[in-house]
Structures are given as structure tokens and as C-alpha cells.
Coordinates of C-alpha atoms in Angstrom, one line a residue:
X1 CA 0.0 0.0 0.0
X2 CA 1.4 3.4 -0.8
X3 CA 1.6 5.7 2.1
X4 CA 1.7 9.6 1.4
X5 CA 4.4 12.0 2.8
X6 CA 3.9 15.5 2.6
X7 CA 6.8 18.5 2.8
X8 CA 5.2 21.2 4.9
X9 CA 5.5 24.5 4.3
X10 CA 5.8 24.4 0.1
X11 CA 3.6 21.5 -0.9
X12 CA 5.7 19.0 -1.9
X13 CA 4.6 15.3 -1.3
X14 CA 6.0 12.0 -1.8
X15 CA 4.4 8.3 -3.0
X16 CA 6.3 5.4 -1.9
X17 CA 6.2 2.6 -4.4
X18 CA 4.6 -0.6 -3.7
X19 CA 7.8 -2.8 -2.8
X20 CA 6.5 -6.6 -2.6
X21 CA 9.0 -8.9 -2.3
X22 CA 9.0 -10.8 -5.9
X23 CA 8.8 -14.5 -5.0
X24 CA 11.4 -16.1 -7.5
X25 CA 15.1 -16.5 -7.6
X26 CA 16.9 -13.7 -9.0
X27 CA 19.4 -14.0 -11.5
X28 CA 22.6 -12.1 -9.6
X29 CA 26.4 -12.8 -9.7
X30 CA 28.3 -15.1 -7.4
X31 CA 25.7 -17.3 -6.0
X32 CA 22.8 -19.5 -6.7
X33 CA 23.0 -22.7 -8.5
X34 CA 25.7 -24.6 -10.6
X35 CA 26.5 -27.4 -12.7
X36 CA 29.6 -29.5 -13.0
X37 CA 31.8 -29.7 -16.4
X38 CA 34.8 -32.0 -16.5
X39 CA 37.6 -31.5 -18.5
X40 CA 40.9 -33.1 -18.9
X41 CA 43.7 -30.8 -19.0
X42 CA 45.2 -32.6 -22.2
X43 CA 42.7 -32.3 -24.0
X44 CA 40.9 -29.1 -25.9
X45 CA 37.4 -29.3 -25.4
X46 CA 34.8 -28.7 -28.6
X47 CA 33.4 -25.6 -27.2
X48 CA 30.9 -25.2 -30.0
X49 CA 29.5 -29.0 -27.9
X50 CA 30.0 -27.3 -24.6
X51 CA 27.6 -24.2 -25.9
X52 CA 24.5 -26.3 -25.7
X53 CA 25.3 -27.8 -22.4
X54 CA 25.5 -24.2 -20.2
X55 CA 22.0 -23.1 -18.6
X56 CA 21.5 -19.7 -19.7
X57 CA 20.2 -19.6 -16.0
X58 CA 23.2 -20.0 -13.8
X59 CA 25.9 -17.6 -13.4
X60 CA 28.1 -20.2 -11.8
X61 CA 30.0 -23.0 -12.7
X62 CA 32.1 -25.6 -11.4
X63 CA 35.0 -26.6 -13.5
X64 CA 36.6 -29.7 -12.5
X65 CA 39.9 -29.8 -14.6
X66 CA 41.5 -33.2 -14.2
X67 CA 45.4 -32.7 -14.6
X68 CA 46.0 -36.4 -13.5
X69 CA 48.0 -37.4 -17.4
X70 CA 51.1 -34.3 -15.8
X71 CA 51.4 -36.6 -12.7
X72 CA 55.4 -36.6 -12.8
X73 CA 55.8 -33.7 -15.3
X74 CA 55.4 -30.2 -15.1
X75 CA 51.9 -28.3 -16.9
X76 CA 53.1 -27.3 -20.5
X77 CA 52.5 -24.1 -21.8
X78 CA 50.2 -25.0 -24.2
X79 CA 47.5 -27.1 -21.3
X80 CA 48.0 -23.7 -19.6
X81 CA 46.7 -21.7 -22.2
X82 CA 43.7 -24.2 -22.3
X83 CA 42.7 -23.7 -19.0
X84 CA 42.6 -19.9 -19.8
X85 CA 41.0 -20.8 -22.7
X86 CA 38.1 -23.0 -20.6
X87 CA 37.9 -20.1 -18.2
X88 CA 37.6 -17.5 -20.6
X89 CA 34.6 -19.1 -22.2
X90 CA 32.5 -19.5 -19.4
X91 CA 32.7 -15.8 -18.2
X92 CA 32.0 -14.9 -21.8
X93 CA 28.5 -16.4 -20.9
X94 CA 28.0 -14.7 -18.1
X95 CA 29.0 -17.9 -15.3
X96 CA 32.1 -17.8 -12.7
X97 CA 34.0 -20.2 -12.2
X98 CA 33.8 -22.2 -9.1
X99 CA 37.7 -23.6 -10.2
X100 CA 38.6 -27.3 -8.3
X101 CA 41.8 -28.4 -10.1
X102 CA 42.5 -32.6 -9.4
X103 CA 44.7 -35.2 -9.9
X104 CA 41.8 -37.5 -10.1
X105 CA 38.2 -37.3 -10.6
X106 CA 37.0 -41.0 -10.2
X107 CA 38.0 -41.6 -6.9
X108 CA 41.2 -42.9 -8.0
X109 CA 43.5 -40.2 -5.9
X110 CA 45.7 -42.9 -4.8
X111 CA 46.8 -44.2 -7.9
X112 CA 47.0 -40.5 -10.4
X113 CA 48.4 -38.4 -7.8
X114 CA 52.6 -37.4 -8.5
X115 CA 55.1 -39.6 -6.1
X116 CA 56.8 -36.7 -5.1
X117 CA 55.3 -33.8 -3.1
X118 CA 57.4 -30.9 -4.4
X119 CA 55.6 -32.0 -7.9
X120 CA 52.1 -31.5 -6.4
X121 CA 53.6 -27.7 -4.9
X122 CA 55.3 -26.6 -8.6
X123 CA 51.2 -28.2 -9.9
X124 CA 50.0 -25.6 -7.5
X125 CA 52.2 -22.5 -8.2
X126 CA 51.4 -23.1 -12.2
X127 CA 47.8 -23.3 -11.3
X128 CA 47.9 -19.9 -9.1
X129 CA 49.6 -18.3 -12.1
X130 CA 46.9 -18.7 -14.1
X131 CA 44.5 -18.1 -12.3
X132 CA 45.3 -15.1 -11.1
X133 CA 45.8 -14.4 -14.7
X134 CA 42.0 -14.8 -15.0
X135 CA 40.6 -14.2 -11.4
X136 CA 38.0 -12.3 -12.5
X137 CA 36.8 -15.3 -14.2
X138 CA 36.7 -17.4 -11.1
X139 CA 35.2 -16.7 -7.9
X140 CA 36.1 -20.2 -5.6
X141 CA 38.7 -22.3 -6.1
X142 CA 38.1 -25.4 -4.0
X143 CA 40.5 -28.0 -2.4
X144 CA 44.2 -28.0 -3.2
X145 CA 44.6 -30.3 -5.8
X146 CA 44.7 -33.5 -3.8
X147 CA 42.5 -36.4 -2.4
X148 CA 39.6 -38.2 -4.2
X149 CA 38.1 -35.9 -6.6
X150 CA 39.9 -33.3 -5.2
X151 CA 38.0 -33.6 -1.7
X152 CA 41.3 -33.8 0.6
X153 CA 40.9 -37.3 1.4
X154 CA 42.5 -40.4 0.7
X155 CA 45.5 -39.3 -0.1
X156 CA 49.3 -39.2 1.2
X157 CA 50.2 -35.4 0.7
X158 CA 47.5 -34.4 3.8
X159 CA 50.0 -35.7 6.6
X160 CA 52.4 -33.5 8.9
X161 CA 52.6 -29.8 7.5
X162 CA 52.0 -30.6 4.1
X163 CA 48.3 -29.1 3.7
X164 CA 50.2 -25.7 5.7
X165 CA 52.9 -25.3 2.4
X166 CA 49.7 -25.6 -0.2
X167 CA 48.4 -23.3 1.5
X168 CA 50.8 -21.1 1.8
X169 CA 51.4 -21.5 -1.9
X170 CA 47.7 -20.9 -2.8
X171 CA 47.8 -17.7 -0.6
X172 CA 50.9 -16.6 -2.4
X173 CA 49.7 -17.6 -5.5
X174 CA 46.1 -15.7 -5.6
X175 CA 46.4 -13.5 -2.8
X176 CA 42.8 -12.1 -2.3
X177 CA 42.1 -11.7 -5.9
X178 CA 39.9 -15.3 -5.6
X179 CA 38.6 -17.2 -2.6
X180 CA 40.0 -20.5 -1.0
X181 CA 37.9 -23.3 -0.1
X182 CA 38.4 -26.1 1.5
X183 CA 36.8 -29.1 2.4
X184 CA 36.2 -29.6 6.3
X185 CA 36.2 -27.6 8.9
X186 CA 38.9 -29.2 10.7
X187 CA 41.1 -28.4 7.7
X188 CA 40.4 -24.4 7.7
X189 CA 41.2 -24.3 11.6
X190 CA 44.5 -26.6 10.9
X191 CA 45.5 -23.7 8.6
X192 CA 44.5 -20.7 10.8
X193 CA 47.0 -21.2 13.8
X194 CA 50.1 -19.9 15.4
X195 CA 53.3 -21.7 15.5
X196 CA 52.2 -22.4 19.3
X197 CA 48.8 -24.0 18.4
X198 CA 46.6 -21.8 19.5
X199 CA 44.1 -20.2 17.1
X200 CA 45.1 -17.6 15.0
X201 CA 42.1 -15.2 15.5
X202 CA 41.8 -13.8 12.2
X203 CA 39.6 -14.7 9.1
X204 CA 41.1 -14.4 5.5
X205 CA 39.7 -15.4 2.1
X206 CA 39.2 -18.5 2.8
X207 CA 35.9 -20.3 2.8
X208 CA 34.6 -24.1 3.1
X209 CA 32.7 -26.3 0.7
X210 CA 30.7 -29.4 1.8
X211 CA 29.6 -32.0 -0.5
X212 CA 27.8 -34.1 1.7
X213 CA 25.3 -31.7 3.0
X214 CA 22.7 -33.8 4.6
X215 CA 24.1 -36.9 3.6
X216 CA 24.1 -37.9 7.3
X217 CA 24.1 -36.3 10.9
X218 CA 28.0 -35.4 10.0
X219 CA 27.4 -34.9 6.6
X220 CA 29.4 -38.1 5.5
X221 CA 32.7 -37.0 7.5
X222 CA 32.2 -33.2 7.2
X223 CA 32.3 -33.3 10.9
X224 CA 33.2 -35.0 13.8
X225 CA 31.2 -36.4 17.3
X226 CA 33.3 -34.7 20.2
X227 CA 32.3 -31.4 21.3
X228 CA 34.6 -28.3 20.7
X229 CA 36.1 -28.2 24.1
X230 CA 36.9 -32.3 24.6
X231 CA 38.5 -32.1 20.8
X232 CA 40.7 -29.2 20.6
X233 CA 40.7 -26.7 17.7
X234 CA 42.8 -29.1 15.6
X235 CA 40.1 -32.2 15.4
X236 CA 36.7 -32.2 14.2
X237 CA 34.0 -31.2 16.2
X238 CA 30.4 -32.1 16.4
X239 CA 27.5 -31.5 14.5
X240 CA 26.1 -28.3 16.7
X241 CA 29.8 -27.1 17.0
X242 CA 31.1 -27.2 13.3
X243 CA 27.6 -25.4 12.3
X244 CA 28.3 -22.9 14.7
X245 CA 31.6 -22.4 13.5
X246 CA 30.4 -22.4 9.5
X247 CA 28.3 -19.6 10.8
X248 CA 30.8 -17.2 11.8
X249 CA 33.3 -18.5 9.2
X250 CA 31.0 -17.8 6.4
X251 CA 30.8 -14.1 7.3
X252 CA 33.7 -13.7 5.7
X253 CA 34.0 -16.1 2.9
X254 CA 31.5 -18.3 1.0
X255 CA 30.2 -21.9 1.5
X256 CA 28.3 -24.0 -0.8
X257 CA 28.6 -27.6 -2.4
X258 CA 25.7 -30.3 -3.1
X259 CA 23.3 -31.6 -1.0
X260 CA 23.0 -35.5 -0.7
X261 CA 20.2 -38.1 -0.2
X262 CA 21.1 -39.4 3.9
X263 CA 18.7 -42.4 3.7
X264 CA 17.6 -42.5 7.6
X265 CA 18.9 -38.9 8.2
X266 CA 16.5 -37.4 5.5
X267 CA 13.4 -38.8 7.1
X268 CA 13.9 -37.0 9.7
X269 CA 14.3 -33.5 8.2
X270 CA 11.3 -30.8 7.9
X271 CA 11.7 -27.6 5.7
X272 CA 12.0 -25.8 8.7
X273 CA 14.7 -27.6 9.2
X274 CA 16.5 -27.4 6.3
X275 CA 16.2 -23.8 5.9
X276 CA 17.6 -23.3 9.4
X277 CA 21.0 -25.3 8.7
X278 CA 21.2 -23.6 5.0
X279 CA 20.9 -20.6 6.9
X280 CA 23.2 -21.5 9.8
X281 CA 26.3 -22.2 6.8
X282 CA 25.7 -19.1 4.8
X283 CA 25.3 -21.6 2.1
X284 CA 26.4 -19.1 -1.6
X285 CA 25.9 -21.9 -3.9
X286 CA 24.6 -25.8 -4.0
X287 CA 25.0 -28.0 -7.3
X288 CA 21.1 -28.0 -9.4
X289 CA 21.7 -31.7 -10.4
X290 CA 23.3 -34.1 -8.0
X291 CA 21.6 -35.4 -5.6
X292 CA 18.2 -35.7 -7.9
X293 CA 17.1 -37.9 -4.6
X294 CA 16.7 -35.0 -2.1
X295 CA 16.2 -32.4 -4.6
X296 CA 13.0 -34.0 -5.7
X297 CA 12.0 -34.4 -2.4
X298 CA 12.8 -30.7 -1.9
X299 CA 10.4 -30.3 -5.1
X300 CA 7.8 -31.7 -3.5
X301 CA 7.5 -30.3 -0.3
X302 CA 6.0 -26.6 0.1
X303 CA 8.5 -24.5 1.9
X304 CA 5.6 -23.7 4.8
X305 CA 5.9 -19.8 4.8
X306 CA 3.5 -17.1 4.7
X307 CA 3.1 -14.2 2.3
X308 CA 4.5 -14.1 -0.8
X309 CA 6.2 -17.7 -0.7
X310 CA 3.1 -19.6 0.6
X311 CA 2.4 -21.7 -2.2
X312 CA 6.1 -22.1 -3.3
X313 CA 7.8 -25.6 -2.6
X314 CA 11.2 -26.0 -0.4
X315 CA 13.3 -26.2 -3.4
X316 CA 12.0 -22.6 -5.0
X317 CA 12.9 -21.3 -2.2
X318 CA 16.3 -22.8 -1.4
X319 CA 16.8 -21.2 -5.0
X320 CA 15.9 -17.7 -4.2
X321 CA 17.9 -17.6 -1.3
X322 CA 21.2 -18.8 -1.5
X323 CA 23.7 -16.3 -1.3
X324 CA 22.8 -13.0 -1.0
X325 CA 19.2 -11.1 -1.9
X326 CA 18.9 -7.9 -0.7
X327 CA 15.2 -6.4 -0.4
X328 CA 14.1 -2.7 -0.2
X329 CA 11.9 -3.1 3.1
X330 CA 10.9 0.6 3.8
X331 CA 11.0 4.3 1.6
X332 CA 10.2 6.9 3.2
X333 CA 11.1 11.2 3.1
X334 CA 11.8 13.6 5.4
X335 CA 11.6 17.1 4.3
X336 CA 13.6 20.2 5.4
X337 CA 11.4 22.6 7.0
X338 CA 11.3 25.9 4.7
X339 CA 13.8 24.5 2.3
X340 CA 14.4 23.5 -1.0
X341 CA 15.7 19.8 0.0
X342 CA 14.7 16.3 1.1
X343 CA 15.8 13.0 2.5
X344 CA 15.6 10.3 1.1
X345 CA 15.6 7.2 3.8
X346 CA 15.3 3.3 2.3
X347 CA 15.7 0.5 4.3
X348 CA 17.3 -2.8 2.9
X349 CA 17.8 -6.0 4.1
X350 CA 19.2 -8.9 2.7
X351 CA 17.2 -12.0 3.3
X352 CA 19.1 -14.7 1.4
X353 CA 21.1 -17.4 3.7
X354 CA 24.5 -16.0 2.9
X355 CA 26.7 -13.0 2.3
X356 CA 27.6 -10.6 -0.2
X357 CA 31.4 -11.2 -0.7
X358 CA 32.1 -8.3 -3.1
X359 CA 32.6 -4.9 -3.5
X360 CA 29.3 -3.3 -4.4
X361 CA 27.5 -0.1 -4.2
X362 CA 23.9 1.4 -4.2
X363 CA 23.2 3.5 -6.9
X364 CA 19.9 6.0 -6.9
X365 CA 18.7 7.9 -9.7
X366 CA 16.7 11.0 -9.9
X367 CA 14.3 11.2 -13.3
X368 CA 12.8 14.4 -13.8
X369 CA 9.5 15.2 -15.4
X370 CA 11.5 16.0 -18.8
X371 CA 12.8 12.6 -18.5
X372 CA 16.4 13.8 -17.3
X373 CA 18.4 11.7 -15.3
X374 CA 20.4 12.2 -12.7
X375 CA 22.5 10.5 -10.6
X376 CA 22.5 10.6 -6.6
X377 CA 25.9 10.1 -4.6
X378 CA 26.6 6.7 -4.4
X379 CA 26.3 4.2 -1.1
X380 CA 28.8 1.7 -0.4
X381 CA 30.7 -0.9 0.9
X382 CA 28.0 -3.7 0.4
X383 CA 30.6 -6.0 0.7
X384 CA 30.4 -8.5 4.1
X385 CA 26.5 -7.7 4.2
X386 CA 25.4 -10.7 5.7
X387 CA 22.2 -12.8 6.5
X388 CA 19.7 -11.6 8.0
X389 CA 21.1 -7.7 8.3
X390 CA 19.1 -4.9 7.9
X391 CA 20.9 -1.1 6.7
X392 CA 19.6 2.2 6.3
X393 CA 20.6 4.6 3.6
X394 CA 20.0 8.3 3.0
X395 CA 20.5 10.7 0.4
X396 CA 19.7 14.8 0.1
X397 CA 17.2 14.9 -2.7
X398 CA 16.6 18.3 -4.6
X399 CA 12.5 19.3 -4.5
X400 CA 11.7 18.4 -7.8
X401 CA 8.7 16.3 -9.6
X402 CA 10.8 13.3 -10.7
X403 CA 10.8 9.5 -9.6
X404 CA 13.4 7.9 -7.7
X405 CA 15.3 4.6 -8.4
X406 CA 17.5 2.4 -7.1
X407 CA 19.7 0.3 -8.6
X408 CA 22.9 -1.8 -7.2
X409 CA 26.4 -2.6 -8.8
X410 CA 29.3 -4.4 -8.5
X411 CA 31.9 -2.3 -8.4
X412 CA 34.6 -4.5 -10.6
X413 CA 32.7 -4.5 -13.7
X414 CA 29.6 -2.6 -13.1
X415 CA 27.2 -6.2 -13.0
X416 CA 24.0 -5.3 -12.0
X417 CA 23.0 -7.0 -8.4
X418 CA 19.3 -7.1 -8.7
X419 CA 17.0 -6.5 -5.6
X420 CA 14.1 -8.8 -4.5
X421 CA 11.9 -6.6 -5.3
X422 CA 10.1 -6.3 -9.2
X423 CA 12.9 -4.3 -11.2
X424 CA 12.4 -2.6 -14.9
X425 CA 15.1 -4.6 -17.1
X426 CA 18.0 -2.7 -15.6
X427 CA 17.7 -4.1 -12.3
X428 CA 16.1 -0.5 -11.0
X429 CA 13.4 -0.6 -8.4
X430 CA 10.6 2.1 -8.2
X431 CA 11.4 3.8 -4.7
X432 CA 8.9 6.5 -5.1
X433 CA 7.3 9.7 -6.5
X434 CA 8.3 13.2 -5.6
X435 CA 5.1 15.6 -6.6
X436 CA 4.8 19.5 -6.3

């Protein structure tokens, strides 16, 4: 309903718009769903092929290059230039890269993976290079190149201070240009202490992805049964504690993965339930095809909210709000008292189940009666706006008969970041209407 707000003393008013939250999933960068495409590093792919097998619908991907054949050799320049090449394509169609390079990706670490570990380390540093040659192609790059499809398990290089020097490498390697994630808990807190053993206390770029979300009560060995103070900080906790600890970690970095069919774990799930611990991990992105299983039942059950998502199922929802989506809650004016200016106040809140993990800025317009745009000052950091926050905004507005917009960016490469809220087809949202 549109309330009316009216400038005393010279007649101006203002109409806030009618800002229903949409109920759909909004097409923004760096979060929602993804696929997986495989590719062996030896190998050019037939792109033209690869075309038809992208969903104009995601802008993310996971690209699971398989370097497994350069075992005991160095990566030659040309399988370099191929993995630009693959990365390259996919942000020409509008999908980051979720990057997970692997010596193996048929559960098969054991027997592709090089003899020597200095091998695996030079694999790294080549890897960093080009990547950071294309970051802003790729948004996560996940594990560190060992362990069964990449995972960090089953394998012989995760033993003493190995997992430390790849890290070290990959922090070298990428610096904050791209985000680290690895795949346990456990792991991130064996990489964030002091020589002592104590915890290091600060967060960095580096995240967590879980590919057995719901696959069982520890989310098939994501965590562990002790509770945090009976383990120590370098062994995995339990269930309550590790989600507790996602939490706060995925303030500052994103999660995501794929949720799995848990036969006698999934029974006992509700979609209260499941939107509490998709909440709980920030969870940025989840895979759209794998686990069919749970994703049908996620299909089939209705989500149980009120409003605008009432007769929506679980799985439209989980859609809509992984990552970040920010929605313009209130819009209101306050007028200066004999003069010629106003301020505008909007309230935003971002509702999804994780972060924005981006620089970003809010950008208003003013459009005039003539049709004349102008531009208001612009509103930022929107990077590390997390779940569940509320902000307020304001901006001196000019008395004027115009309409005001709103419209948010990404400060990299100007991508639109769409609000929840119904948009024209530049991502603008209505805020209002100034009349004299």
C-alpha cells in the first residue's frame, strides 16, 4: 500500500512505491545454482559441444579440470593456455568459475596423484599463475589439488605440514584476488594457527565447501562427534559445534557444495529444518543436479511460509535464497522545514542465507518530469552484508517532480545486483514519487 508523505510549508509530497518482495530467484552474480563440467587438462574441449550444455540460467559453474596425465611432469604451456582458454569461455556467458583443479576425478587419488610432493607444490604455483591471470573469471577455487576428486581425502600429501605449504602456496599464488575453499572444517582451523597452536584469530579469504550436505548427521565425515572443548581446535568437532563455527566463518568467505540423499537422516528432516542449517552455513551456492534424490523431495514439499512464498515448494525457495538477496523493506522522506531539499531514507535487508562477498555499491537515480536523469551520490561498501542484516541509507534529494530509483552494482565490472523486489530490465526498483 502506498503511504503519502507531505513537505510542509511548500507542498511538496511523496508516493512510496509498492515494494512486494518478488517470489522467485533472482538471477545475480556469485551465488545461486551450478553445474559441473569436467575436463581433462590434455585435452581441448569442442566448445561449440559445450555451448549447448550451459543453462543460460546460472551464473556459476564448477570446472573440475582433471590434470591427472602431468602426474610426474610439469603443466606445458600449451595445457595452460587451455585452462585460460576454458575459463575465458565460461565468463563470456555470463558464469564464474567455481575452479577445483584434481589429480583425479574417479575416486582414484591414490593411484594419479605425483610420487613426489614438491611435484604437487610446482602443480600448484602453475595453477595460481593462471588463475590469477583470470581471477575475475573465477570466484572459488576449491580444495588444493589433492585427495579423491579433489576432496582432501585419501591421499598421502594431507599428513604433517603438508596441507600448511599448499596453502601457503595458494595464498601466495592468488592472494585475495579469488577465494580458498576447503573441504572440512577441521582443515580451515589446521590452517588458521600460530606456530604455538593456539588459534590464530583472524579470518582471510578462505571459505569451506561441503559435498555431503545432509548426507548424514555429520554430513558423510564433514564433521566430527566430540564437542569443541573435549576435541581441541585441531580435530573435528560435532554436529552443533562445526555449524556454529560455519556460521561465523561464512561471514567472511563463502560456502556452498551439493546436498546428498542421507537415507535415515532425511526422514527426519522438515523444511524448517533445512532452511535453518542452509541458513546457519551461509550456504552461496549448492549444485542444481546431483543429488536428484533430495532435490525431488525438496520439489515436493512446500516451503511452509507465509506471504508471498506460501504456495512455493522447499526447493523454489532454497533457490531464491542462497547467497545474498537484498530487499528494499521501507522508503520513506523527510523534508527540510522551509527548504528546498529532502531526504531520502530506504531501508534494505538482505534475506538470502549467505553473504555478499564483493565490493558493491547502491546506486539512486533521480528522473525528472522532462525525462532527465540524474544520478544521486553513491552508497557503499555492500561488501560482508550478511544474513539476515538490515541497513539504512540516505540521500539529500533536490524538490523536484521526478521518480526515484535504485539500482545496485558491482563495483569490478559494473554487473547489475538485482533487488528482490520487481525491477524494470536494468535491475532499477521504483522507490517513489516526488510531486509538487
Amino acid at each position: 500500500m502506498k503511504k503519502l508523505f507531505r513537505k510542509w510549508g511548500t507542498g511538496g509530497h511523496f508516493d512510496s512505491a509498492n515494494l512486494t518482495e518478488v517470489p522467485e530467484e533472482i538471477s545475480n552474480p556469485a551465488r545461486g545454482w551450478y553445474q559441473i563440467y569436467t575436463f581433462l587438462a590434455e585435452r581441448e574441449p569442442d566448445f561449440k559441444e559445450l555451448e549447448w550444455c550451459v543453462d543460460q540460467k546460472d551464473t556459476l559453474a564448477l570446472l573440475v579440470i582433471d590434470i591427472g596425465f602431468f602426474r610426474e611432469r610439469d603443466l606445458d604451456e600449451e595445457t595452460l593456455e587451455r585452462i585460460g582458454r576454458i575459463l575465458c569461455f565460461f565468463q563470456q556467458r555470463g558464469c564464474e568459475c567455481i575452479l577445483r583443479a584434481v589429480y583425479d576425478h574417479e575416486g582414484k587419488a591414490m593411484e594419479r596423484e605425483p610420487f613426489f610432493f614438491a611435484q604437487v607444490l610446482r602443480h600448484l604455483r602453475q595453477i595460481c599463475g593462471i588463475v590469477s591471470q583470470y581471477a575475475e573469471a573465477v570466484f572459488v577455487y576449491q580444495g588444493m589439488l589433492v585427495g579423491n576428486w579433489g576432496e582432501m581425502h585419501t591421499s598421502r600429501f594431507l599428513h604433517e605440514d603438508m596441507p600448511a605449504q599448499m596453502a601457503e602456496v595458494l595464498r601466495t599464488g592468488m592472494g585475495d584476488k579469488v577465494y580458498l575453499a576447503v573441504r572440512r572444517p577441521v582443515y580451515w582451523r589446521m590452517l588458521h594457527e600460530s606456530p604455538d597452536g593456539r588459534k590464530a584469530g583472524e579470518y582471510d579469504s578462505m571459505g569451506l565447501f561441503d559435498d555431503g550436505m545432509f548426507g548424514s548427521a555429520g554430513h558423510l565425515g564433514t564433521f566430527g562427534h566430540q564437542a569443541r572443548e573435549e576435541a581441541g581446535w585441531n580435530a573435528p568437532w560435532s554436529r552443533e559445534d562445526e555449524l556454529t563455527f560455519e556460521e561465523e566463518i561464512g561471514r567472511y568467505a563463502p560456502n556452498g557444495g551439493e546436498a546428498v540423499y542421507g537415507e535415515g537422516f532425511v526422514e527426519g528432516m522438515t523444511p524448517g529444518k533445512v532452511i535453518q542449517i542452509l541458513r546457519q552455513m551461509r550456504v552461496t551456492y549448492l549444485n542444481r543436479v546431483y543429488d536428484p534424490r533430495i532435490l525431488n523431495i525438496w520439489k515436493e514439499w512446500s516451503c511452509l511460509k507465509q506471504g508471498v512464498w506460501a504456495d512455493k515448494s522447499l526447493l523454489e525457495y532454497v533457490g531464491a535464497h542462497l547467497g545474498y538477496r537484498f530487499l528494499v523493506r521501507k522508503v520513506s522522506m523527510r523534508w527540510n522545514r522551509g527548504g528546498g531539499k529532502g531526504v531520502l531514507e530506504v531501508e534494505i535487508e538482505n534475506v538470502g542465507f549467505g553473504g555478499l562477498y564483493q565490493e558493491a555499491e547502491l546506486c539512486p537515480e533521480c528522473l525528472d518530469e522532462n525525462g532527465v536523469k540524474s544520478c544521486l551520490e553513491k552508497r557503499g561498501p555492500m561488501r560482508g552484508w550478511g544474513s539476515g542484516e538490515a541497513r539504512k541509507f540516505s540521500w539529500a534529494v533536490d524538490v523536484c517532480a521526478c521518480e526515484l530509483y535504485l539500482t545496485a552494482r558491482r563495483k569490478r565490472d559494473g554487473a547489475v545486483i538485482r533487488f528482490a523486489n520487481r525491477s524494470d530490465s536494468e535491475g532499477r526498483v521504483h522507490l517513489g514519487s516526488v510531486r509538487l
